[in-house]
PDB file of C-alpha atoms in Angstrom:
ATOM      1  CA  HIS A   1      47.180 -27.348  23.149  1.00  0.00           C
ATOM      2  CA  ASN A   2      45.707 -29.282  20.224  1.00  0.00           C
ATOM      3  CA  GLU A   3      47.602 -27.263  17.617  1.00  0.00           C
ATOM      4  CA  PRO A   4      49.825 -29.202  15.188  1.00  0.00           C
ATOM      5  CA  ILE A   5      52.994 -30.279  16.953  1.00  0.00           C
ATOM      6  CA  ASP A   6      56.080 -28.411  15.781  1.00  0.00           C
ATOM      7  CA  ASN A   7      58.204 -28.285  18.926  1.00  0.00           C
ATOM      8  CA  LYS A   8      61.689 -29.055  17.685  1.00  0.00           C
ATOM      9  CA  ASP A   9      62.722 -30.394  21.112  1.00  0.00           C
ATOM     10  CA  LEU A  10      60.223 -33.247  20.892  1.00  0.00           C
ATOM     11  CA  PRO A  11      61.204 -36.548  19.254  1.00  0.00           C
ATOM     12  CA  LEU A  12      60.363 -36.854  15.563  1.00  0.00           C
ATOM     13  CA  ALA A  13      57.821 -39.595  16.318  1.00  0.00           C
ATOM     14  CA  VAL A  14      55.886 -37.161  18.528  1.00  0.00           C
ATOM     15  CA  ARG A  15      56.142 -34.225  16.113  1.00  0.00           C
ATOM     16  CA  MET A  16      54.843 -36.332  13.229  1.00  0.00           C
ATOM     17  CA  ARG A  17      51.632 -37.394  14.977  1.00  0.00           C
ATOM     18  CA  PRO A  18      48.711 -36.992  12.557  1.00  0.00           C
ATOM     19  CA  ASN A  19      46.222 -34.167  13.014  1.00  0.00           C
ATOM     20  CA  ALA A  20      43.569 -35.651  10.707  1.00  0.00           C
ATOM     21  CA  LEU A  21      42.409 -39.151   9.820  1.00  0.00           C
ATOM     22  CA  ASP A  22      43.672 -38.763   6.258  1.00  0.00           C
ATOM     23  CA  GLU A  23      47.181 -38.320   7.697  1.00  0.00           C
ATOM     24  CA  PHE A  24      46.854 -41.499   9.755  1.00  0.00           C
ATOM     25  CA  VAL A  25      48.731 -44.394   8.156  1.00  0.00           C
ATOM     26  CA  GLY A  26      47.649 -48.026   8.481  1.00  0.00           C
ATOM     27  CA  GLN A  27      44.950 -49.745  10.586  1.00  0.00           C
ATOM     28  CA  THR A  28      42.495 -49.615   7.671  1.00  0.00           C
ATOM     29  CA  HIS A  29      40.568 -52.543   9.214  1.00  0.00           C
ATOM     30  CA  ILE A  30      39.239 -50.074  11.820  1.00  0.00           C
ATOM     31  CA  LEU A  31      39.832 -46.678  10.160  1.00  0.00           C
ATOM     32  CA  GLY A  32      39.092 -47.336   6.489  1.00  0.00           C
ATOM     33  CA  LYS A  33      36.239 -45.478   4.811  1.00  0.00           C
ATOM     34  CA  GLY A  34      32.927 -46.688   6.227  1.00  0.00           C
ATOM     35  CA  LYS A  35      34.454 -48.628   9.135  1.00  0.00           C
ATOM     36  CA  LEU A  36      32.731 -48.279  12.495  1.00  0.00           C
ATOM     37  CA  LEU A  37      35.483 -46.405  14.372  1.00  0.00           C
ATOM     38  CA  ARG A  38      35.978 -43.919  11.536  1.00  0.00           C
ATOM     39  CA  ARG A  39      32.225 -43.306  11.336  1.00  0.00           C
ATOM     40  CA  ALA A  40      32.039 -42.743  15.108  1.00  0.00           C
ATOM     41  CA  ILE A  41      34.932 -40.252  15.019  1.00  0.00           C
ATOM     42  CA  GLU A  42      33.639 -38.338  11.994  1.00  0.00           C
ATOM     43  CA  ALA A  43      30.138 -38.125  13.469  1.00  0.00           C
ATOM     44  CA  ASP A  44      31.650 -37.040  16.818  1.00  0.00           C
ATOM     45  CA  ARG A  45      29.741 -39.877  18.470  1.00  0.00           C
ATOM     46  CA  LEU A  46      32.639 -41.555  20.193  1.00  0.00           C
ATOM     47  CA  SER A  47      32.082 -42.947  23.666  1.00  0.00           C
ATOM     48  CA  SER A  48      34.959 -44.562  25.530  1.00  0.00           C
ATOM     49  CA  LEU A  49      37.510 -46.385  23.414  1.00  0.00           C
ATOM     50  CA  ILE A  50      40.064 -49.054  24.309  1.00  0.00           C
ATOM     51  CA  LEU A  51      42.957 -49.485  21.871  1.00  0.00           C
ATOM     52  CA  TYR A  52      45.238 -52.472  22.166  1.00  0.00           C
ATOM     53  CA  GLY A  53      48.195 -53.585  20.088  1.00  0.00           C
ATOM     54  CA  PRO A  54      52.002 -53.628  19.949  1.00  0.00           C
ATOM     55  CA  PRO A  55      54.161 -50.520  20.517  1.00  0.00           C
ATOM     56  CA  GLY A  56      54.440 -47.982  17.709  1.00  0.00           C
ATOM     57  CA  THR A  57      51.244 -48.970  15.903  1.00  0.00           C
ATOM     58  CA  GLY A  58      49.427 -45.667  16.462  1.00  0.00           C
ATOM     59  CA  LYS A  59      47.505 -45.875  19.752  1.00  0.00           C
ATOM     60  CA  THR A  60      48.731 -42.529  21.124  1.00  0.00           C
ATOM     61  CA  SER A  61      48.668 -40.948  17.665  1.00  0.00           C
ATOM     62  CA  LEU A  62      45.050 -41.966  17.159  1.00  0.00           C
ATOM     63  CA  ALA A  63      44.005 -40.478  20.502  1.00  0.00           C
ATOM     64  CA  TRP A  64      45.775 -37.197  19.626  1.00  0.00           C
ATOM     65  CA  CYS A  65      44.153 -37.232  16.184  1.00  0.00           C
ATOM     66  CA  ILE A  66      40.655 -37.785  17.622  1.00  0.00           C
ATOM     67  CA  ALA A  67      41.106 -34.888  20.054  1.00  0.00           C
ATOM     68  CA  ASN A  68      42.071 -32.618  17.147  1.00  0.00           C
ATOM     69  CA  ILE A  69      39.209 -33.693  14.910  1.00  0.00           C
ATOM     70  CA  THR A  70      36.566 -33.352  17.638  1.00  0.00           C
ATOM     71  CA  LYS A  71      38.139 -30.104  18.969  1.00  0.00           C
ATOM     72  CA  SER A  72      38.268 -31.614  22.451  1.00  0.00           C
ATOM     73  CA  ASN A  73      40.527 -30.699  25.338  1.00  0.00           C
ATOM     74  CA  TYR A  74      43.242 -33.400  25.511  1.00  0.00           C
ATOM     75  CA  VAL A  75      44.722 -34.801  28.721  1.00  0.00           C
ATOM     76  CA  ALA A  76      47.218 -37.674  28.654  1.00  0.00           C
ATOM     77  CA  ILE A  77      48.376 -39.708  31.640  1.00  0.00           C
ATOM     78  CA  ASN A  78      50.181 -42.996  32.201  1.00  0.00           C
ATOM     79  CA  ALA A  79      48.464 -45.500  34.473  1.00  0.00           C
ATOM     80  CA  THR A  80      51.762 -46.507  36.077  1.00  0.00           C
ATOM     81  CA  ALA A  81      52.269 -42.987  37.459  1.00  0.00           C
ATOM     82  CA  SER A  82      48.671 -41.996  38.190  1.00  0.00           C
ATOM     83  CA  ASN A  83      46.361 -42.410  41.179  1.00  0.00           C
ATOM     84  CA  VAL A  84      42.738 -41.918  42.228  1.00  0.00           C
ATOM     85  CA  GLU A  85      43.388 -38.357  43.436  1.00  0.00           C
ATOM     86  CA  GLU A  86      44.764 -37.279  40.051  1.00  0.00           C
ATOM     87  CA  LEU A  87      41.828 -38.936  38.276  1.00  0.00           C
ATOM     88  CA  ARG A  88      39.328 -37.046  40.434  1.00  0.00           C
ATOM     89  CA  LYS A  89      41.080 -33.728  39.635  1.00  0.00           C
ATOM     90  CA  ILE A  90      41.030 -34.443  35.889  1.00  0.00           C
ATOM     91  CA  ILE A  91      37.341 -35.411  35.991  1.00  0.00           C
ATOM     92  CA  SER A  92      36.459 -32.312  38.034  1.00  0.00           C
ATOM     93  CA  SER A  93      38.380 -30.096  35.600  1.00  0.00           C
ATOM     94  CA  ALA A  94      36.665 -31.774  32.613  1.00  0.00           C
ATOM     95  CA  LYS A  95      33.235 -31.091  34.118  1.00  0.00           C
ATOM     96  CA  TYR A  96      34.092 -27.453  34.792  1.00  0.00           C
ATOM     97  CA  LYS A  97      35.469 -26.963  31.255  1.00  0.00           C
ATOM     98  CA  LYS A  98      32.357 -28.525  29.723  1.00  0.00           C
ATOM     99  CA  SER A  99      29.967 -26.376  31.786  1.00  0.00           C
ATOM    100  CA  SER A 100      31.918 -23.142  31.281  1.00  0.00           C
ATOM    101  CA  THR A 101      33.040 -23.465  27.641  1.00  0.00           C
ATOM    102  CA  GLY A 102      31.077 -26.403  26.205  1.00  0.00           C
ATOM    103  CA  VAL A 103      34.339 -28.179  25.331  1.00  0.00           C
ATOM    104  CA  ARG A 104      34.598 -31.844  26.245  1.00  0.00           C
ATOM    105  CA  THR A 105      37.778 -33.522  27.438  1.00  0.00           C
ATOM    106  CA  ILE A 106      39.440 -36.601  26.015  1.00  0.00           C
ATOM    107  CA  LEU A 107      41.366 -38.448  28.704  1.00  0.00           C
ATOM    108  CA  PHE A 108      44.059 -40.652  27.193  1.00  0.00           C
ATOM    109  CA  ILE A 109      45.333 -43.299  29.615  1.00  0.00           C
ATOM    110  CA  ASP A 110      48.392 -45.199  28.456  1.00  0.00           C
ATOM    111  CA  GLU A 111      49.055 -48.653  29.949  1.00  0.00           C
ATOM    112  CA  ILE A 112      45.471 -48.708  31.226  1.00  0.00           C
ATOM    113  CA  HIS A 113      45.896 -52.377  32.197  1.00  0.00           C
ATOM    114  CA  ARG A 114      47.920 -51.100  35.180  1.00  0.00           C
ATOM    115  CA  PHE A 115      44.830 -49.455  36.733  1.00  0.00           C
ATOM    116  CA  ASN A 116      43.364 -51.388  39.646  1.00  0.00           C
ATOM    117  CA  LYS A 117      39.639 -51.926  40.131  1.00  0.00           C
ATOM    118  CA  ALA A 118      39.285 -48.855  42.399  1.00  0.00           C
ATOM    119  CA  GLN A 119      40.830 -46.619  39.752  1.00  0.00           C
ATOM    120  CA  GLN A 120      38.624 -48.100  37.039  1.00  0.00           C
ATOM    121  CA  ASP A 121      35.572 -47.611  39.275  1.00  0.00           C
ATOM    122  CA  VAL A 122      36.374 -43.899  39.750  1.00  0.00           C
ATOM    123  CA  LEU A 123      36.154 -43.442  35.981  1.00  0.00           C
ATOM    124  CA  MET A 124      32.879 -45.272  35.437  1.00  0.00           C
ATOM    125  CA  PRO A 125      30.139 -42.711  36.292  1.00  0.00           C
ATOM    126  CA  ASP A 126      31.681 -39.882  34.265  1.00  0.00           C
ATOM    127  CA  ILE A 127      32.651 -42.094  31.342  1.00  0.00           C
ATOM    128  CA  GLU A 128      28.977 -43.055  31.146  1.00  0.00           C
ATOM    129  CA  GLU A 129      28.063 -39.350  31.057  1.00  0.00           C
ATOM    130  CA  GLY A 130      30.476 -38.885  28.157  1.00  0.00           C
ATOM    131  CA  ASN A 131      32.833 -36.383  29.775  1.00  0.00           C
ATOM    132  CA  PRO A 132      35.667 -37.117  29.893  1.00  0.00           C
ATOM    133  CA  ILE A 133      35.732 -39.435  26.897  1.00  0.00           C
ATOM    134  CA  LEU A 134      38.146 -42.202  27.831  1.00  0.00           C
ATOM    135  CA  ILE A 135      40.703 -43.507  25.361  1.00  0.00           C
ATOM    136  CA  GLY A 136      42.699 -46.274  26.995  1.00  0.00           C
ATOM    137  CA  ALA A 137      45.781 -47.864  25.417  1.00  0.00           C
ATOM    138  CA  THR A 138      47.445 -51.147  26.265  1.00  0.00           C
ATOM    139  CA  VAL A 139      49.761 -53.698  24.677  1.00  0.00           C
ATOM    140  CA  HIS A 140      47.788 -56.453  26.435  1.00  0.00           C
ATOM    141  CA  ASN A 141      44.454 -58.015  25.566  1.00  0.00           C
ATOM    142  CA  PRO A 142      42.026 -55.816  27.566  1.00  0.00           C
ATOM    143  CA  TYR A 143      39.561 -58.668  28.062  1.00  0.00           C
ATOM    144  CA  PHE A 144      42.028 -60.199  30.529  1.00  0.00           C
ATOM    145  CA  TYR A 145      42.928 -56.964  32.337  1.00  0.00           C
ATOM    146  CA  LEU A 146      40.019 -54.535  32.429  1.00  0.00           C
ATOM    147  CA  ALA A 147      36.797 -54.668  34.415  1.00  0.00           C
ATOM    148  CA  SER A 148      33.878 -56.033  32.412  1.00  0.00           C
ATOM    149  CA  ALA A 149      31.797 -52.963  33.373  1.00  0.00           C
ATOM    150  CA  LEU A 150      34.338 -50.706  31.662  1.00  0.00           C
ATOM    151  CA  LEU A 151      34.689 -52.983  28.638  1.00  0.00           C
ATOM    152  CA  SER A 152      30.933 -53.189  28.137  1.00  0.00           C
ATOM    153  CA  ARG A 153      30.774 -49.390  27.879  1.00  0.00           C
ATOM    154  CA  SER A 154      33.701 -49.109  25.482  1.00  0.00           C
ATOM    155  CA  MET A 155      34.473 -49.705  21.840  1.00  0.00           C
ATOM    156  CA  VAL A 156      37.446 -52.088  21.842  1.00  0.00           C
ATOM    157  CA  CYS A 157      39.762 -51.966  18.813  1.00  0.00           C
ATOM    158  CA  GLU A 158      42.877 -53.952  18.061  1.00  0.00           C
ATOM    159  CA  LEU A 159      45.763 -52.221  16.268  1.00  0.00           C
ATOM    160  CA  LYS A 160      48.116 -54.418  14.281  1.00  0.00           C
ATOM    161  CA  PRO A 161      51.833 -54.122  13.489  1.00  0.00           C
ATOM    162  CA  LEU A 162      52.251 -51.733  10.574  1.00  0.00           C
ATOM    163  CA  LEU A 163      53.105 -53.114   7.148  1.00  0.00           C
ATOM    164  CA  GLU A 164      56.487 -52.287   5.614  1.00  0.00           C
ATOM    165  CA  ALA A 165      54.663 -50.131   3.028  1.00  0.00           C
ATOM    166  CA  ASP A 166      53.004 -48.192   5.892  1.00  0.00           C
ATOM    167  CA  ILE A 167      56.368 -47.564   7.569  1.00  0.00           C
ATOM    168  CA  LEU A 168      57.883 -46.392   4.263  1.00  0.00           C
ATOM    169  CA  LYS A 169      55.005 -43.938   3.828  1.00  0.00           C
ATOM    170  CA  ILE A 170      55.526 -42.573   7.368  1.00  0.00           C
ATOM    171  CA  LEU A 171      59.299 -42.218   6.810  1.00  0.00           C
ATOM    172  CA  SER A 172      58.621 -40.423   3.518  1.00  0.00           C
ATOM    173  CA  PHE A 173      56.251 -37.963   5.255  1.00  0.00           C
ATOM    174  CA  ALA A 174      58.904 -37.311   7.916  1.00  0.00           C
ATOM    175  CA  LEU A 175      61.598 -36.633   5.318  1.00  0.00           C
ATOM    176  CA  THR A 176      59.480 -34.140   3.335  1.00  0.00           C
ATOM    177  CA  ASP A 177      57.564 -32.315   6.094  1.00  0.00           C
ATOM    178  CA  LYS A 178      59.325 -28.993   6.682  1.00  0.00           C
ATOM    179  CA  VAL A 179      57.272 -27.936   9.701  1.00  0.00           C
ATOM    180  CA  ARG A 180      57.209 -31.064  11.857  1.00  0.00           C
ATOM    181  CA  GLY A 181      59.642 -33.365  10.100  1.00  0.00           C
ATOM    182  CA  LEU A 182      63.139 -33.376   8.614  1.00  0.00           C
ATOM    183  CA  GLY A 183      62.236 -31.510   5.419  1.00  0.00           C
ATOM    184  CA  ASN A 184      64.662 -28.663   6.160  1.00  0.00           C
ATOM    185  CA  PHE A 185      67.604 -31.078   6.257  1.00  0.00           C
ATOM    186  CA  LYS A 186      68.954 -31.932   2.816  1.00  0.00           C
ATOM    187  CA  VAL A 187      68.647 -35.684   3.288  1.00  0.00           C
ATOM    188  CA  LYS A 188      69.653 -38.018   0.493  1.00  0.00           C
ATOM    189  CA  ALA A 189      67.886 -41.132   1.696  1.00  0.00           C
ATOM    190  CA  ASP A 190      68.871 -44.385   0.001  1.00  0.00           C
ATOM    191  CA  LYS A 191      65.820 -46.506  -0.863  1.00  0.00           C
ATOM    192  CA  LYS A 192      67.628 -49.572   0.490  1.00  0.00           C
ATOM    193  CA  ALA A 193      68.250 -47.775   3.787  1.00  0.00           C
ATOM    194  CA  LEU A 194      64.576 -46.858   4.221  1.00  0.00           C
ATOM    195  CA  ALA A 195      63.498 -50.367   3.221  1.00  0.00           C
ATOM    196  CA  PHE A 196      65.900 -51.753   5.830  1.00  0.00           C
ATOM    197  CA  LEU A 197      64.358 -49.570   8.560  1.00  0.00           C
ATOM    198  CA  ALA A 198      60.849 -50.576   7.453  1.00  0.00           C
ATOM    199  CA  LYS A 199      61.774 -54.242   7.694  1.00  0.00           C
ATOM    200  CA  THR A 200      63.801 -54.257  10.910  1.00  0.00           C
ATOM    201  CA  CYS A 201      61.467 -52.068  12.987  1.00  0.00           C
ATOM    202  CA  GLU A 202      58.944 -54.956  12.994  1.00  0.00           C
ATOM    203  CA  GLY A 203      55.852 -52.832  12.404  1.00  0.00           C
ATOM    204  CA  ASP A 204      56.817 -50.215  15.031  1.00  0.00           C
ATOM    205  CA  ALA A 205      56.662 -46.731  13.482  1.00  0.00           C
ATOM    206  CA  ARG A 206      58.131 -45.052  16.560  1.00  0.00           C
ATOM    207  CA  ARG A 207      61.227 -47.216  16.343  1.00  0.00           C
ATOM    208  CA  ALA A 208      61.657 -46.490  12.630  1.00  0.00           C
ATOM    209  CA  LEU A 209      61.248 -42.719  13.129  1.00  0.00           C
ATOM    210  CA  ASN A 210      63.642 -42.712  16.094  1.00  0.00           C
ATOM    211  CA  ALA A 211      66.267 -44.461  13.952  1.00  0.00           C
ATOM    212  CA  LEU A 212      65.743 -42.084  11.027  1.00  0.00           C
ATOM    213  CA  GLU A 213      66.083 -39.051  13.291  1.00  0.00           C
ATOM    214  CA  VAL A 214      69.217 -40.354  15.017  1.00  0.00           C
ATOM    215  CA  GLY A 215      70.796 -41.163  11.662  1.00  0.00           C
ATOM    216  CA  VAL A 216      70.028 -37.783  10.121  1.00  0.00           C
ATOM    217  CA  ILE A 217      71.082 -35.725  13.155  1.00  0.00           C
ATOM    218  CA  THR A 218      74.366 -37.577  13.831  1.00  0.00           C
ATOM    219  CA  THR A 219      75.623 -37.988  10.249  1.00  0.00           C
ATOM    220  CA  ALA A 220      78.195 -35.451   9.066  1.00  0.00           C
ATOM    221  CA  LYS A 221      77.105 -33.267   6.142  1.00  0.00           C
ATOM    222  CA  SER A 222      78.680 -33.659   2.715  1.00  0.00           C
ATOM    223  CA  LYS A 223      80.409 -30.763   0.944  1.00  0.00           C
ATOM    224  CA  ASP A 224      77.096 -29.739  -0.629  1.00  0.00           C
ATOM    225  CA  SER A 225      75.468 -29.637   2.856  1.00  0.00           C
ATOM    226  CA  SER A 226      73.451 -32.796   2.170  1.00  0.00           C
ATOM    227  CA  ILE A 227      73.176 -35.739   4.558  1.00  0.00           C
ATOM    228  CA  ASN A 228      73.654 -39.207   3.135  1.00  0.00           C
ATOM    229  CA  PHE A 229      71.294 -41.618   4.893  1.00  0.00           C
ATOM    230  CA  ASP A 230      72.584 -44.893   3.471  1.00  0.00           C
ATOM    231  CA  LEU A 231      72.249 -48.533   4.468  1.00  0.00           C
ATOM    232  CA  GLU A 232      75.271 -48.366   6.791  1.00  0.00           C
ATOM    233  CA  VAL A 233      73.818 -45.360   8.668  1.00  0.00           C
ATOM    234  CA  ALA A 234      70.389 -47.014   8.852  1.00  0.00           C
ATOM    235  CA  ALA A 235      71.818 -50.241  10.290  1.00  0.00           C
ATOM    236  CA  GLU A 236      73.819 -48.343  12.886  1.00  0.00           C
ATOM    237  CA  SER A 237      70.877 -46.105  13.811  1.00  0.00           C
ATOM    238  CA  ILE A 238      68.331 -48.816  14.471  1.00  0.00           C
ATOM    239  CA  GLN A 239      70.840 -50.758  16.595  1.00  0.00           C
ATOM    240  CA  LYS A 240      71.483 -47.613  18.674  1.00  0.00           C
ATOM    241  CA  LYS A 241      67.848 -47.449  19.750  1.00  0.00           C
ATOM    242  CA  PRO A 242      68.174 -49.486  22.992  1.00  0.00           C
ATOM    243  CA  VAL A 243      71.087 -47.263  24.071  1.00  0.00           C
ATOM    244  CA  LEU A 244      69.563 -43.897  23.186  1.00  0.00           C
ATOM    245  CA  TYR A 245      65.997 -44.734  24.105  1.00  0.00           C
ATOM    246  CA  ASP A 246      66.143 -46.873  27.226  1.00  0.00           C
ATOM    247  CA  LYS A 247      63.125 -47.730  29.393  1.00  0.00           C
ATOM    248  CA  ASP A 248      63.360 -44.382  31.250  1.00  0.00           C
TER     249      ASP A 248
END
């Protein structure tokens, strides 16, 4: 299940997740040419990794991307809904897959700060063995939330809010990609409208993509079948986010 995402039922932000590092936008301080994390990924020498930073900066996308590059089995869970029993099953399955097929598993744990000490302890022995490879994501500083034993065995990287230029690049990819994005819609996107999304999303690519998708899908087509994504549509779309994408 590490094929490029093209499921039309998934949100645009999920479909547009990068499959290669060259598709990944932003975070050059950790992923630029020659940077430690990029070198570790490209050499397939990644041990456990903790990613922290604000929403929509690429934590989940990076985990997905790493799984694709390293041809690893990918399992994603959320710490708020998981428990020790589920962790043991995932670890057992990862060991079996490695012994039977040679394929390692990447275990992505979102909101890893919600794991208690017992849950973190369950992970430790197998993380040290390198299967599964843990990628934990959190919006909080992990040094205040995670056990020092886990931190000492992990590469810890901070992701920063994306620049407006980064968001514009991501929106442009989404508008032109015909397989995963909105490239099959005839969207006439006003530069001012895209700039407005890039500014108001406050470095959160998911929020910008959600707004773009809502705007494109809900705007009536013109006589020539095109969709005008103008400043008025953009402003309305990004304000709709809390209604359309609530906490559940």
